[in-house]
Coordinates of C-alpha atoms and ligand atoms in Angstrom, one line a residue:
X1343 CA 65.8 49.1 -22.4
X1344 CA 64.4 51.1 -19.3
X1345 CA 61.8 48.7 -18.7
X1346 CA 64.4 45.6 -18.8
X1347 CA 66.0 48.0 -16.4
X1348 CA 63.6 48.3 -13.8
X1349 CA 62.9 44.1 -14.1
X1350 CA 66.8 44.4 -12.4
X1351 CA 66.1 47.0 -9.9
X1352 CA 64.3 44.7 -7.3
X1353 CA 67.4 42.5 -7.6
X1354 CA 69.9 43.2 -5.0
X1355 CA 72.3 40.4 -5.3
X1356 CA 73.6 38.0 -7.8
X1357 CA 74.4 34.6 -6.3
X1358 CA 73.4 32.1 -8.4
X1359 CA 70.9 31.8 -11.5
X1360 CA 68.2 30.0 -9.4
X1361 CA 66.4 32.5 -8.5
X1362 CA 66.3 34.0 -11.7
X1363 CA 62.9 34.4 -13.5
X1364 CA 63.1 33.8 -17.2
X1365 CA 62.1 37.5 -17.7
X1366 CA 64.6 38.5 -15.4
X1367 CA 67.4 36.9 -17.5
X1368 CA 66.2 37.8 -20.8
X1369 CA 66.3 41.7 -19.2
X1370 CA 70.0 41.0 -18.4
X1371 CA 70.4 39.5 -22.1
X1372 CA 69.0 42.9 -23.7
X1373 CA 70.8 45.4 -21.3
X1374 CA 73.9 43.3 -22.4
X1375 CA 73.0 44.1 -25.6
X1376 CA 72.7 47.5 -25.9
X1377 CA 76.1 47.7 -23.7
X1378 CA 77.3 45.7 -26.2
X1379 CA 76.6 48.6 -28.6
X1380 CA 79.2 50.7 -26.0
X1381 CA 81.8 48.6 -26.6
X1382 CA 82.1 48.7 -29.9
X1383 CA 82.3 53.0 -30.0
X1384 CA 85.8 54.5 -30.4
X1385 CA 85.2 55.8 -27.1
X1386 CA 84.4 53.2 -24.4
X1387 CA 83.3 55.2 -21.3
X1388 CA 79.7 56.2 -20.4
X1389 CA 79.1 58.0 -17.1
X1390 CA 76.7 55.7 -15.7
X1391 CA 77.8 54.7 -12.5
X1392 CA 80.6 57.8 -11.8
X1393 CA 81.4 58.2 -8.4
X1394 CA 80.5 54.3 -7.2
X1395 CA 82.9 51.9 -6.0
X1396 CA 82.8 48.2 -6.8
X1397 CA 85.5 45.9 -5.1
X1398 CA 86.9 42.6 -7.0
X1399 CA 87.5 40.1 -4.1
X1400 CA 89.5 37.3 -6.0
X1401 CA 91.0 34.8 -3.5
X1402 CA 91.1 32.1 -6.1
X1403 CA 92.8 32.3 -9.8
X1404 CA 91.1 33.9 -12.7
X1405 CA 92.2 35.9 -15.5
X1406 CA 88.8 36.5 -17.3
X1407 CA 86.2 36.8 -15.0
X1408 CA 88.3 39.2 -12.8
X1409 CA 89.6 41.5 -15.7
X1410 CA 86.1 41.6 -17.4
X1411 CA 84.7 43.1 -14.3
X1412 CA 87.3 45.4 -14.1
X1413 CA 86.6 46.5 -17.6
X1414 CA 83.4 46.6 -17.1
X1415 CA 83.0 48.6 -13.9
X1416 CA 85.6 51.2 -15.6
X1417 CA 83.6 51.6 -18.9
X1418 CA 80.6 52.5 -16.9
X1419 CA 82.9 55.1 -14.9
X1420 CA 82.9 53.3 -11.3
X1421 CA 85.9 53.5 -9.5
X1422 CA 87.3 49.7 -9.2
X1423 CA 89.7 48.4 -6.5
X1424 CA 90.9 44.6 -7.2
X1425 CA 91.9 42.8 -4.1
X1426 CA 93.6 39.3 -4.2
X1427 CA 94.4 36.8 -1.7
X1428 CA 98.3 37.4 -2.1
X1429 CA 99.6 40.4 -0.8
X1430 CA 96.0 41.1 0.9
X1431 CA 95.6 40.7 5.1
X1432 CA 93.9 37.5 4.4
X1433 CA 97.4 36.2 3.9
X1434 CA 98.0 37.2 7.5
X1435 CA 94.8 35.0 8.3
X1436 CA 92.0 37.6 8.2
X1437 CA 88.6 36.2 8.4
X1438 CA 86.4 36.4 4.8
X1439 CA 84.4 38.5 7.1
X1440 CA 86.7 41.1 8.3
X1441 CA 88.1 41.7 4.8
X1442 CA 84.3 42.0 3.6
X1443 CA 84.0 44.4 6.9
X1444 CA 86.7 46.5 6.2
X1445 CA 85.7 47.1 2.2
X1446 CA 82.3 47.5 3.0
X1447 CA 83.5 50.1 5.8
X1448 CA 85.2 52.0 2.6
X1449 CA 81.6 52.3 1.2
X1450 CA 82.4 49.9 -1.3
X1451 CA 78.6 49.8 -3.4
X1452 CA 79.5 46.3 -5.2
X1453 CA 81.7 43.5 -3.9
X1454 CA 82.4 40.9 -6.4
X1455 CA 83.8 38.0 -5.0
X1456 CA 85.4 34.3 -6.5
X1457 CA 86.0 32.1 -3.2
X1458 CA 87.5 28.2 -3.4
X1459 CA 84.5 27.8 -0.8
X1460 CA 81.0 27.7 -2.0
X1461 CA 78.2 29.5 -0.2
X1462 CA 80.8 32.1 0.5
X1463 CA 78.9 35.1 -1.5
X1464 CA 75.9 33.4 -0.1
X1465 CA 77.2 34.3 3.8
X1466 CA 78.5 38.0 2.6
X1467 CA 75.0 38.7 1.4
X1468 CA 73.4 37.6 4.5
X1469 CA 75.8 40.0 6.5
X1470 CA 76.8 43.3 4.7
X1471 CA 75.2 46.3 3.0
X1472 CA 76.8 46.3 -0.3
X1473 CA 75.0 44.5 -3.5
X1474 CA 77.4 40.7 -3.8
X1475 CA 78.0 39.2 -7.2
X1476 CA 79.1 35.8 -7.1
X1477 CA 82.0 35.3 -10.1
X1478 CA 82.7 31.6 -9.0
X1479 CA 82.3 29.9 -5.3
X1480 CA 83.7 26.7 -5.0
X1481 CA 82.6 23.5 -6.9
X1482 CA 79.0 25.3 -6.4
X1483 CA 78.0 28.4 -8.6
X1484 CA 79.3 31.4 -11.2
X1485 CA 75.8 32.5 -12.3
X1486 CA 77.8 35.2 -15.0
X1487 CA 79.6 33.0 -16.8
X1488 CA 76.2 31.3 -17.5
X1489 CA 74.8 34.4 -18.4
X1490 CA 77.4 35.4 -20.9
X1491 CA 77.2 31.9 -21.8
X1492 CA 73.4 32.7 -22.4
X1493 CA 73.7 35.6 -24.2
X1494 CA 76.6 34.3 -26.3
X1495 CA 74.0 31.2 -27.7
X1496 CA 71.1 33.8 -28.5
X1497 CA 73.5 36.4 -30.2
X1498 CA 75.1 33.7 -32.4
X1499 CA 71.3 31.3 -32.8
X1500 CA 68.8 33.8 -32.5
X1501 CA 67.3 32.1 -29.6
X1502 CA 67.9 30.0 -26.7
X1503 CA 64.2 28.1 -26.4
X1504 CA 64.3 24.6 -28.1
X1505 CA 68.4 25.0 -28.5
X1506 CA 69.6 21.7 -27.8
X1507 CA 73.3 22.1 -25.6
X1508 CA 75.8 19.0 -24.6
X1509 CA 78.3 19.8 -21.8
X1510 CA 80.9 17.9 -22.3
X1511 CA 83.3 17.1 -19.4
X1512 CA 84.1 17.8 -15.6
X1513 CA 80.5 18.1 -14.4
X1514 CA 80.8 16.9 -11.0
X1515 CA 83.1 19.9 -10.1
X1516 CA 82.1 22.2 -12.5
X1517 CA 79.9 25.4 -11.5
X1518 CA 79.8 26.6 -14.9
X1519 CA 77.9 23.5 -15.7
X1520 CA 75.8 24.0 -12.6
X1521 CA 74.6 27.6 -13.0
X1522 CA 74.2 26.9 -16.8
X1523 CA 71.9 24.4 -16.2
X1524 CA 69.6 26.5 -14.2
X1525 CA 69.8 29.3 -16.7
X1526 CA 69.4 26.9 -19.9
X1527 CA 66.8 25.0 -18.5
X1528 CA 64.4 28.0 -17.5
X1529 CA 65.2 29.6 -20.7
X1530 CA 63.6 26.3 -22.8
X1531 CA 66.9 24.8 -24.1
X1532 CA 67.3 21.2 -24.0
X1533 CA 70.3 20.0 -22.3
X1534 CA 72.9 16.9 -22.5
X1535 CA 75.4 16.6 -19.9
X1536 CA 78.5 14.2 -20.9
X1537 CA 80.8 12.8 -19.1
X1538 CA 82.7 10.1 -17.4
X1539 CA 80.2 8.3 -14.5
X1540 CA 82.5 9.2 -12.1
X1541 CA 82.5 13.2 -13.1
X1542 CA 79.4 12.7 -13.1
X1543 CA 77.1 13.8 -9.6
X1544 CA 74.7 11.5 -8.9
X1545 CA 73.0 12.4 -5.8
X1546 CA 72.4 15.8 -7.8
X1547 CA 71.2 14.0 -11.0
X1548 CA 69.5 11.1 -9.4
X1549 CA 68.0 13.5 -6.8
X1550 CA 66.5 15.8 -9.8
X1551 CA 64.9 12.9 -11.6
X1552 CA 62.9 11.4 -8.8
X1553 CA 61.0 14.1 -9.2
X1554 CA 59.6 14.8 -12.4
X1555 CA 58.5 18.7 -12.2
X1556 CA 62.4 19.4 -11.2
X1557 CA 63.4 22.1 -13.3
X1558 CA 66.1 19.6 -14.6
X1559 CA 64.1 16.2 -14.7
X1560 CA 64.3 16.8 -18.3
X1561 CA 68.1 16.7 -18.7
X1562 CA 69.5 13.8 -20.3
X1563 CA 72.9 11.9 -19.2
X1564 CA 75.2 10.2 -21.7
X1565 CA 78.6 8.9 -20.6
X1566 CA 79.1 8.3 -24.5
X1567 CA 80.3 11.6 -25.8
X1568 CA 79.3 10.6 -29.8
X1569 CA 76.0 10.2 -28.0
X1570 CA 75.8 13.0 -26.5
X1571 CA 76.9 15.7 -29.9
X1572 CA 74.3 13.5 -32.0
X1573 CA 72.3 16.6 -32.8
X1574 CA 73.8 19.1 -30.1
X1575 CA 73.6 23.0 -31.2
X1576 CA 75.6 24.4 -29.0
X1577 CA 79.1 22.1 -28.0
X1578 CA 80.6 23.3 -24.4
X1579 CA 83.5 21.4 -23.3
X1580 CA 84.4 21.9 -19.5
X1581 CA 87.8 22.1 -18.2
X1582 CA 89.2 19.3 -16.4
X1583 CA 89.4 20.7 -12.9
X1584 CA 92.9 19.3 -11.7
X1585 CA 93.3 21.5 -8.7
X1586 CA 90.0 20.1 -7.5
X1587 CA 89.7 16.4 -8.5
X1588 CA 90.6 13.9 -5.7
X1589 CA 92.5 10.7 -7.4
X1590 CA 90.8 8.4 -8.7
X1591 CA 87.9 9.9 -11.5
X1592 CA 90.4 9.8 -14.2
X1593 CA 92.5 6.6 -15.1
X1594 CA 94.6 9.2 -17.0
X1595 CA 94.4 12.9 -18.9
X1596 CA 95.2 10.8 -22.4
X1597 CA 92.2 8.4 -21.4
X1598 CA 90.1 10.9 -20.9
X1599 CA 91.1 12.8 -24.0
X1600 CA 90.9 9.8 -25.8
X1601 CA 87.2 8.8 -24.7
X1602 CA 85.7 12.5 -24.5
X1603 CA 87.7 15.6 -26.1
X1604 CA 86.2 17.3 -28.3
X1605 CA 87.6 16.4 -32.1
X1606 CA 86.5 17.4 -35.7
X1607 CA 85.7 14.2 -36.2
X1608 CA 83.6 13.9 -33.2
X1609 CA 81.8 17.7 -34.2
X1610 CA 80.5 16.0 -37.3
X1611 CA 77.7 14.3 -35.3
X1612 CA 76.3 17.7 -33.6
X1613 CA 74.4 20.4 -35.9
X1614 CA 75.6 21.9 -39.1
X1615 CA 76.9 25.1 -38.0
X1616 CA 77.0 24.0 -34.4
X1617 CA 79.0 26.3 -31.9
X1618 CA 81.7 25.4 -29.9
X1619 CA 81.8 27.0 -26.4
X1620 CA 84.4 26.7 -23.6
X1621 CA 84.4 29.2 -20.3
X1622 CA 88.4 29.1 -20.6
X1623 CA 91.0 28.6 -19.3
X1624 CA 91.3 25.4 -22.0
X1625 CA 93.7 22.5 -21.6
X1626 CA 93.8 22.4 -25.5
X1627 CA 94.3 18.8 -26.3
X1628 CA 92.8 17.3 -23.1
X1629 CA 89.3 18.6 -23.3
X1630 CA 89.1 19.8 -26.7
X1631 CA 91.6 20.0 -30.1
X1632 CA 93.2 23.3 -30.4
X1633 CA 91.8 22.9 -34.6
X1634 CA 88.7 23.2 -33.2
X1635 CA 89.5 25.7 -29.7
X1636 CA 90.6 28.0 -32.5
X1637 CA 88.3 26.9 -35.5
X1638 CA 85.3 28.2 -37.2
X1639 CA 82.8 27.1 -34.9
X1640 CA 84.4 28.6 -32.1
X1641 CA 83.0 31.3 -30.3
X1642 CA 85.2 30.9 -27.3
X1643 CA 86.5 34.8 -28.1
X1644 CA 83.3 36.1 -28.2
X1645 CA 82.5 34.5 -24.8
X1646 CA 85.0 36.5 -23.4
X1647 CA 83.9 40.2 -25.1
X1648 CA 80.3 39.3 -23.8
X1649 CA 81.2 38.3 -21.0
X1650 CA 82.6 42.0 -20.2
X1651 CA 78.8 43.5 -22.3
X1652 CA 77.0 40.6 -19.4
X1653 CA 78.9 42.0 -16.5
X1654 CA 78.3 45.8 -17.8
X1655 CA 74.3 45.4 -17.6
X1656 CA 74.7 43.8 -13.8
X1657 CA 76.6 46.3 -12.6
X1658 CA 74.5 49.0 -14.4
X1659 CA 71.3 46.8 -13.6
X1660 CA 71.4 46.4 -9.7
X1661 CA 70.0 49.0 -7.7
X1662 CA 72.7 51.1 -5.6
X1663 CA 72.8 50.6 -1.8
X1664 CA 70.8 54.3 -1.9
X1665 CA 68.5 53.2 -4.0
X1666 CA 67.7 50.0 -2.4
X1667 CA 67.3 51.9 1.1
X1668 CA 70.0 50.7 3.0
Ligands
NCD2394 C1 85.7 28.9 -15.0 C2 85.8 29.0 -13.5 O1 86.7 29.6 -12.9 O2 84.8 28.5 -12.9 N1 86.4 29.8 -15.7 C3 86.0 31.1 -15.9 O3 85.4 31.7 -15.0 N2 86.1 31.6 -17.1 C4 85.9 27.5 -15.4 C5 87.2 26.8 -15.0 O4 87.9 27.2 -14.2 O5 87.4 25.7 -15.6

């Protein structure tokens, strides 16, 4: 565990999963682990990081992500401050970079921050002191949802290398897809993505394939979503993103629940004992069944519990403003 540590300690932010070595991830997967190991005490508190500060910045929705970091930062002792677009000064029109300004000016150590804009944690990082963890910018990235994602398939498989995962669903606006890919794909899993052409990105796709030592040359595309479980260890359906499509991908939700959600029936083509993963929040019966949301293969609750172990070892993981000599 120490020495997955220090493989964190050069990090400073956590923006997306691209620039993520392999052994960098697989450090974040153990210290997950083992802070796994504190959850599941009758006691969940360790003194880790007592007397730091770490500021949720949620101006878009989120029940999960934002509450798992809360947990997380608390169980490790930190002192956490949740700010929200609604009843913050960026209802009065504050700039994203006076409200950054003004936490950072309370010596804030962490800012965590879900934007509707992508590149927003990107542009925070650039200009303030305290370590920025994207949870979710835009259509673009949410590099710990991959990562619990990640740790979920290697807790439940044993491994991730030569794991063979369909995404099923909203691809084109999806950045759990997005940061997943980057994170599957350096950590040898073979990936699928389904879906619709038109939630489908092509300059993105098209762009990766031209060139063959892409990182994701090897993905496959099926617009067929039998196609696409033939096989599949690992099943994770994406939510139809309604408050970002722009009319026109979808004839209707029925059609696209018809053609693509995620059935029993349609499970009996992926692996025996294949796992069925959503990030949440579900529209159960558009995107997947609520038999099989809430059947055995499901591991959609353990996504969640991991996803608070995941954010544990970041937090605990990045070096603090002191230590990184700012
Ligand atoms: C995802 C998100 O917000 O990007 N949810 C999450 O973080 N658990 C996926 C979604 O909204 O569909």
């Amino acid at each position: 565990m120490t020495q997955a540590v220090e493989s964190l300690a050069a990090r400073r932010h956590v923006l997306d999963l691209d620039d993520f070595s392999r052994s960098e991830i697989e450090a974040v997967l153990d210290n997950a682990a083992a802070m796994k190991e504190v959850l599941q005490r009758d006691i969940r508190k360790v003194p880790a990081l007592r007397g730091k500060s770490i500021v949720t910045l949620f101006l878009e929705a989120s029940t999960r992500t934002r509450v798992s970091f809360e947990q997380a930062g608390k169980i490790l002792s930190a002192d956490v401050i949740n700010v929200t677009g609604g009843g913050s000064s960026t209802e009065k029109g504050e700039s994203l970079y006076n409200t950054a300004l003004t936490l950072q000016a309370m010596n804030a150590d962490v800012i965590v921050i879900r934007h509707p804009h992508s590149g927003a944690p990107h542009y925070l990082a650039r200009h303030l002191a305290p370590s920025i963890i994207n949870a979710g910018d835009g259509c673009h990235a949410h590099p710990t949802q991959a990562l619990l994602d990640l740790y979920t398939i290697r807790e439940k498989l044993g491994r991730i290398d030569g794991v063979t995962v369909a995404i099923v669903g909203d691809i084109l606006y999806s950045r759990v897809a997005r940061s997943n890919l980057w994170g599957l794909t350096k950590m040898g899993a073979n990936v699928v993505l389904c879906a619709p052409p038109t939630l489908l990105p092509p300059d993105f796709i098209d762009g990766a394939r031209m060139d063959e030592t892409h990182p994701f040359a090897s993905v496959r595309i099926e617009t067929k979503v039998e196609l696409a479980l033939e096989g599949a260890d690992v099943v994770l359906a994406l939510r139809i993103q309604k408050e970002r499509q722009k009319a026109g991908h979808l004839p209707s939700l029925r059609e696209y629940s018809r053609m693509y959600g995620i059935t029993s029936s349609r499970l009996e083509e992926a692996s025996p004992g294949a796992l069925v993963m959503h990030p949440g929040p579900m529209n159960e019966g558009v995107e997947i069944d609520p038999e099989v949301a809430h059947g055995a293969r499901s591991v959609i609750e353990d996504q969640v519990t991991n996803g608070v172990a995941v954010r544990m070892a970041l937090l605990y993981g990045l070096p603090s403003p002191a230590r990184a000599g700012r």
